PDB file of C-alpha atoms in Angstrom:
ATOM      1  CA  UNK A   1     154.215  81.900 -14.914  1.00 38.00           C
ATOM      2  CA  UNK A   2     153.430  78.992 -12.699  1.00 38.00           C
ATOM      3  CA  UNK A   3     155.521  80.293  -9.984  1.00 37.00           C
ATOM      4  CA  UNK A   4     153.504  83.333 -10.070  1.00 36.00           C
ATOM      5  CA  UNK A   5     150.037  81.399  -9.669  1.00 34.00           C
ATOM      6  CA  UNK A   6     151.363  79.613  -7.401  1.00 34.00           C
ATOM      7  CA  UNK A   7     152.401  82.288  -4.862  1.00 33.00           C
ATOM      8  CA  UNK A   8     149.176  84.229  -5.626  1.00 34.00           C
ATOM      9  CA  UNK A   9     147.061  80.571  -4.534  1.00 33.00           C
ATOM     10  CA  UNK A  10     149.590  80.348  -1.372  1.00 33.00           C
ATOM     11  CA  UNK A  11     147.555  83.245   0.824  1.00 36.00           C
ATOM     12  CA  UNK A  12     144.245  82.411  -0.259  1.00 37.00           C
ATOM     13  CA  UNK A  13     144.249  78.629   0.794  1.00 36.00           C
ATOM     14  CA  UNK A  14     146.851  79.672   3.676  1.00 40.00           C
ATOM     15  CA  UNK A  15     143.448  81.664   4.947  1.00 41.00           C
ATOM     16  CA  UNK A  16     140.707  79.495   3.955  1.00 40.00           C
ATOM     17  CA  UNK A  17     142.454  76.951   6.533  1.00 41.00           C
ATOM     18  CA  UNK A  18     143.262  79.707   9.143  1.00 41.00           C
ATOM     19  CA  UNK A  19     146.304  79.557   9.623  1.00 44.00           C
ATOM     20  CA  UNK A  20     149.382  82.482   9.452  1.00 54.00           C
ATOM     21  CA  UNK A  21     150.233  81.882  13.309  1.00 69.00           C
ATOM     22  CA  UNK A  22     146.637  82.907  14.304  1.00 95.00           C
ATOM     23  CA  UNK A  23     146.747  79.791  16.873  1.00 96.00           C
ATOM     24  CA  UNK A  24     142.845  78.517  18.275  1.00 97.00           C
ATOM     25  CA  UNK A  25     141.179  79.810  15.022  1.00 97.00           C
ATOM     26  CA  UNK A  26     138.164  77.466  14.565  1.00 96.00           C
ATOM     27  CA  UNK A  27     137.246  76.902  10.660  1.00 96.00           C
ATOM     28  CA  UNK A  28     133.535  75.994   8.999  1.00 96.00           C
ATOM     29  CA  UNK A  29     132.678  74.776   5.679  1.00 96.00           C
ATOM     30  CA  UNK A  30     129.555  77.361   4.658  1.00 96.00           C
ATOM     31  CA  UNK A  31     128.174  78.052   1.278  1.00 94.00           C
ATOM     32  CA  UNK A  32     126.998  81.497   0.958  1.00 93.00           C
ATOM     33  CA  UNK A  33     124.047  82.856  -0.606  1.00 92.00           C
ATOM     34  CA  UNK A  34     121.276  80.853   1.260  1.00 94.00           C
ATOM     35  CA  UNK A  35     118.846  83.997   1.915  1.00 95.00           C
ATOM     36  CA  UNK A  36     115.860  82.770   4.008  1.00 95.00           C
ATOM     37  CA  UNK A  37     113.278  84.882   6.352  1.00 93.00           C
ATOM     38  CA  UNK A  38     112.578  84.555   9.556  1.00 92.00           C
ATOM     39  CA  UNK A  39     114.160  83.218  12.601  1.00 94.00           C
ATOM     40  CA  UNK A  40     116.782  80.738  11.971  1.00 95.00           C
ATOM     41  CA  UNK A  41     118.591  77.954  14.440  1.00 95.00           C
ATOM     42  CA  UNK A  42     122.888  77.900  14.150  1.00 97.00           C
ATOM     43  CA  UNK A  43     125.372  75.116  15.199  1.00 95.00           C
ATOM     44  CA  UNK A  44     128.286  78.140  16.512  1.00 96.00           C
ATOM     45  CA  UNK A  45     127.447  80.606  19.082  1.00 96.00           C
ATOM     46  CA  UNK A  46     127.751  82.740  17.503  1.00 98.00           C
ATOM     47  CA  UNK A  47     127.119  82.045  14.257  1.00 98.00           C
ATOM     48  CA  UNK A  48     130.168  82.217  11.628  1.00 98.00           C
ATOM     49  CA  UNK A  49     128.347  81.712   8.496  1.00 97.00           C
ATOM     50  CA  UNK A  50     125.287  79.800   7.368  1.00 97.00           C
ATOM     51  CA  UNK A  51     121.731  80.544   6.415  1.00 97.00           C
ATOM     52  CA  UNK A  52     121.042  84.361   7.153  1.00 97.00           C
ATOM     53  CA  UNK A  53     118.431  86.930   6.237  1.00 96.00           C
ATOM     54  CA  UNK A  54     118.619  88.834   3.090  1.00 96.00           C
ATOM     55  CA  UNK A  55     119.303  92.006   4.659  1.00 96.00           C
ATOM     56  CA  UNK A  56     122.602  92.293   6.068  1.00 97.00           C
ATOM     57  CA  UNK A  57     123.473  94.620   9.665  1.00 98.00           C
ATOM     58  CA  UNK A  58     124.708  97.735   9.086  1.00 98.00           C
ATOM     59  CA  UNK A  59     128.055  97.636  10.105  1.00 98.00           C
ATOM     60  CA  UNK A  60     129.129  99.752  13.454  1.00 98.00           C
ATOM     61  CA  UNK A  61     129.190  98.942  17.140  1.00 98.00           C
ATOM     62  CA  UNK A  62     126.516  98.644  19.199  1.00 98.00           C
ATOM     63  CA  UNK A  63     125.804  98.754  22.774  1.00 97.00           C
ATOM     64  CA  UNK A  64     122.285  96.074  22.255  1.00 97.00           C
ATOM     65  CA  UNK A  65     122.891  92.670  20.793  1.00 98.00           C
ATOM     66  CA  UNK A  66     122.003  91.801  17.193  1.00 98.00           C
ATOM     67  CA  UNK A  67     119.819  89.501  14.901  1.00 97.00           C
ATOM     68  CA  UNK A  68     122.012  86.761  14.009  1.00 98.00           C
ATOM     69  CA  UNK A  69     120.252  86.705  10.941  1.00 97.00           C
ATOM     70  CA  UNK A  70     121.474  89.712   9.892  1.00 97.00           C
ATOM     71  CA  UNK A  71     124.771  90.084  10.785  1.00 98.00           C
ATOM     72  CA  UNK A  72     125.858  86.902   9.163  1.00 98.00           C
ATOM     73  CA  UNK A  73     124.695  88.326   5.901  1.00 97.00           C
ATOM     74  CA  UNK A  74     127.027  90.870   7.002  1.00 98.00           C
ATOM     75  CA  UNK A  75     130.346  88.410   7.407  1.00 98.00           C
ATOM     76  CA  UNK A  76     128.876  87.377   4.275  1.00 98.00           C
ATOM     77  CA  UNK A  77     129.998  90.783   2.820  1.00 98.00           C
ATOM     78  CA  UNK A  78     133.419  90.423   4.583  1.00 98.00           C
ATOM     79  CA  UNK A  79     132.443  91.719   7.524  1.00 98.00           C
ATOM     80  CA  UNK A  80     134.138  90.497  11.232  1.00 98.00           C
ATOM     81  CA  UNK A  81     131.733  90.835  13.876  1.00 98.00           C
ATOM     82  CA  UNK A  82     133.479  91.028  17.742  1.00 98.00           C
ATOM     83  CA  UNK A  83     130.916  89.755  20.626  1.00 98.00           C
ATOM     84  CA  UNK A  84     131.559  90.123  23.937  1.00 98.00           C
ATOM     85  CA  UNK A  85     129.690  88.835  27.288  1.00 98.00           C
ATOM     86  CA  UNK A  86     127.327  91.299  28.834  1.00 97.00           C
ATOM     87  CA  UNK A  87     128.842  93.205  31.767  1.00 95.00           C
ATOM     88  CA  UNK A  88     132.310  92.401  30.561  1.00 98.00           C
ATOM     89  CA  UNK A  89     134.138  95.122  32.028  1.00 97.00           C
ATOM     90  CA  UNK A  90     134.198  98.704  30.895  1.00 98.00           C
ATOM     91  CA  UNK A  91     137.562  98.771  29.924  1.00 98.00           C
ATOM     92  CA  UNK A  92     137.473  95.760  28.156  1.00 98.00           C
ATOM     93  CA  UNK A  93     134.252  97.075  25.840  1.00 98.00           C
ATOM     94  CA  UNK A  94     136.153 100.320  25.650  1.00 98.00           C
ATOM     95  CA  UNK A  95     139.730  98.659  24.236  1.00 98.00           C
ATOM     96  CA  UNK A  96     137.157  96.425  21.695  1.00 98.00           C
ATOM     97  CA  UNK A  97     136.023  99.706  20.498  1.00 98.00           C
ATOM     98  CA  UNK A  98     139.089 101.359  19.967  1.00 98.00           C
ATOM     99  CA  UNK A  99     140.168  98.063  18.025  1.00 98.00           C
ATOM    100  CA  UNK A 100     137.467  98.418  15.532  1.00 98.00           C
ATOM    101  CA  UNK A 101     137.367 102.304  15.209  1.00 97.00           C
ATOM    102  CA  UNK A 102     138.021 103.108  11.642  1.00 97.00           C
ATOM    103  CA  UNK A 103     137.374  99.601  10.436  1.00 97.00           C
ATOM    104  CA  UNK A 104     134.467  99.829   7.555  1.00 97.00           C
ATOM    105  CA  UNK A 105     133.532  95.963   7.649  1.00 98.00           C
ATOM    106  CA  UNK A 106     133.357  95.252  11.172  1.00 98.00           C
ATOM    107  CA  UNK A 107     130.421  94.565  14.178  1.00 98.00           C
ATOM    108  CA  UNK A 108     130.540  94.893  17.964  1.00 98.00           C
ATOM    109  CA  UNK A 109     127.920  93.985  19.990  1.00 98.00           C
ATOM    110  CA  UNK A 110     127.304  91.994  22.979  1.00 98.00           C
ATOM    111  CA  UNK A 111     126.017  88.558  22.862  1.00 98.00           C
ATOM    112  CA  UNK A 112     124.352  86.081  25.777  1.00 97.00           C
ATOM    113  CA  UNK A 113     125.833  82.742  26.353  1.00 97.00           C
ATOM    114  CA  UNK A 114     129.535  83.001  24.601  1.00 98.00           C
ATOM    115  CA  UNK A 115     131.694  80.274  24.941  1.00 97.00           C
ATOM    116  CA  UNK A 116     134.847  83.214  26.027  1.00 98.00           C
ATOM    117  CA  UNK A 117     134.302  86.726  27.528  1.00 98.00           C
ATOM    118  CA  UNK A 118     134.713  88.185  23.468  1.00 98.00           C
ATOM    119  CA  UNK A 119     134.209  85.564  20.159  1.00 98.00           C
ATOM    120  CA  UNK A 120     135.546  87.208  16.900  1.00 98.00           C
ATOM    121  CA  UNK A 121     133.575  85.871  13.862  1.00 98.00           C
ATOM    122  CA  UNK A 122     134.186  86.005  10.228  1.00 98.00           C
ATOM    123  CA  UNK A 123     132.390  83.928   7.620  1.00 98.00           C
ATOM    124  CA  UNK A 124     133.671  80.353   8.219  1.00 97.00           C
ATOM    125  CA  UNK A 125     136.030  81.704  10.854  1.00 97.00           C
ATOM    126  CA  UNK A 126     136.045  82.030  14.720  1.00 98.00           C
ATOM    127  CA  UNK A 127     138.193  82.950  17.618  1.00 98.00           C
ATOM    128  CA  UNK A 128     137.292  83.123  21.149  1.00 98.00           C
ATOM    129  CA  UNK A 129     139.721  84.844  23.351  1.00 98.00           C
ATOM    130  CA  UNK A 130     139.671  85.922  27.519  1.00 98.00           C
ATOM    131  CA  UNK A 131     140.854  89.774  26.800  1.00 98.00           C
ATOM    132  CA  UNK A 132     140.300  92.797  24.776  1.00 98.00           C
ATOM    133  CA  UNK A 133     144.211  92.706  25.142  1.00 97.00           C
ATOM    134  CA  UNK A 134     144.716  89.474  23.207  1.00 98.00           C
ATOM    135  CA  UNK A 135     147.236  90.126  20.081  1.00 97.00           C
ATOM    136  CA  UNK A 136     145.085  87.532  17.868  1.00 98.00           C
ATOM    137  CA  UNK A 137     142.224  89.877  17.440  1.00 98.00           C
ATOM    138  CA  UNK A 138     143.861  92.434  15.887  1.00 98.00           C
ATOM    139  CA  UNK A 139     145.444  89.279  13.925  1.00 97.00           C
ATOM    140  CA  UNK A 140     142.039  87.619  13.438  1.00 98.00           C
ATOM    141  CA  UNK A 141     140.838  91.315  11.800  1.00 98.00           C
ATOM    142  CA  UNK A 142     143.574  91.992   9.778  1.00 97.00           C
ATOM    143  CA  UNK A 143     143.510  88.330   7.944  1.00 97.00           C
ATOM    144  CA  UNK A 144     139.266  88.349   7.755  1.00 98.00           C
ATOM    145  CA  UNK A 145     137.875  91.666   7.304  1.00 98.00           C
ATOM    146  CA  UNK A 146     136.936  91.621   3.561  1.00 97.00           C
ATOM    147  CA  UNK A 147     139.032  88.520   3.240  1.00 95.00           C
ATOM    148  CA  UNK A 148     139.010  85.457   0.804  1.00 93.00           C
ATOM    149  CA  UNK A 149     136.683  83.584   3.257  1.00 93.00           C
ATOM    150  CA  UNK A 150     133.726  86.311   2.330  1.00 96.00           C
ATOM    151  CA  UNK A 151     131.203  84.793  -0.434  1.00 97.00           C
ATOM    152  CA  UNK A 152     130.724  88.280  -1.073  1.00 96.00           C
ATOM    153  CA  UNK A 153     133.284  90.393  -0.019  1.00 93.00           C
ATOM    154  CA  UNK A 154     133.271  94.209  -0.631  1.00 93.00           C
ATOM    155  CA  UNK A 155     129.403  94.225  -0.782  1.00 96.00           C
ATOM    156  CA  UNK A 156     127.264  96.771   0.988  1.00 96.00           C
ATOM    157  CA  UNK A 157     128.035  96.882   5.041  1.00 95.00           C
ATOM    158  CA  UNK A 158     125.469  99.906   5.340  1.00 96.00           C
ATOM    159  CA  UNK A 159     122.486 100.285   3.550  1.00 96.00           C
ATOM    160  CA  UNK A 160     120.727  97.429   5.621  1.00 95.00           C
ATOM    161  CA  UNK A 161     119.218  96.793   8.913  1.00 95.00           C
ATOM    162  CA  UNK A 162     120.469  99.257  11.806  1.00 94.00           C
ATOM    163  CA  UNK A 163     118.692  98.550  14.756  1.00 93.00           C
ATOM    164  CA  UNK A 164     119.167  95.827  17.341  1.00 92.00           C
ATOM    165  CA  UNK A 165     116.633  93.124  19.256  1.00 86.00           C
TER     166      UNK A 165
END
């Protein structure tokens, strides 16, 4: 019986730290639940966790960047949500779409002033990475979307706010 709880701890701490060989993962520390209006100020750009508003971003990609108010309350739910540079190329946007086609709990968007060309956020997670090509996002979405790191995972990722700034 120990043995058993044991293994079944293993993956869950194994992702709260981010590891499993997903190297340049960055990890946060954020309580979920804070639900506060208006416009709100975040230390990551963009944001992987933290203060958001309570509605959440209806999950789906968009071609307009979002509130981050509302799509953390959407990593929140388990979501991942992939940002990308405006003007990154069209190939690029195109491979980032394919990557997320038929995910349920995932965003695309762009987003000014990255750190990278694309970011890939989950709730206390964050990669960036130079190419749509990079093997670690596919990594990165496998491991987050609706995974341990989500306050409130397998909530409602439509339902909510669908429009853009």
């Amino acid at each position: 019986m120990k043995r058993t709880l044991f293994l079944a701890l293993l993956p869950l701490s194994l992702a709260a730290c981010g590891q499993k060989g997903i190297e340049g993962v960055k990890t946060f520390d954020y309580a979920g639940g804070d639900h506060r209006s208006g416009s709100l100020v975040y230390a990551e750009t963009p944001p992987a966790g933290g203060p958001h508003n309570p509605i959440w971003q209806n999950c789906g990609v968009y071609d307009q960047p979002l509130y981050n108010e509302y799509a953390v309350h959407s990593l929140e739910h388990g979501a991942v949500w992939i940002t990308y540079r405006p003007g990154l190329g069209a190939q690029e946007v195109a491979a980032l779409r394919q990557l997320v086609d038929g995910r349920p709990y995932t965003l695309l968007s762009p987003y000014e002033g990255l750190p990278a060309p694309i970011v890939i956020s989950a709730w206390n997670a964050q990669l960036p990475v130079q190419s749509a090509d990079d093997a670690r996002l596919k990594a990165f979405l496998d491991q987050y979307e609706q995974g341990a790191t989500a306050p409130e995972r397998g909530a409602a990722c439509s339902g909510g706010y669908g429009s853009t700034r």
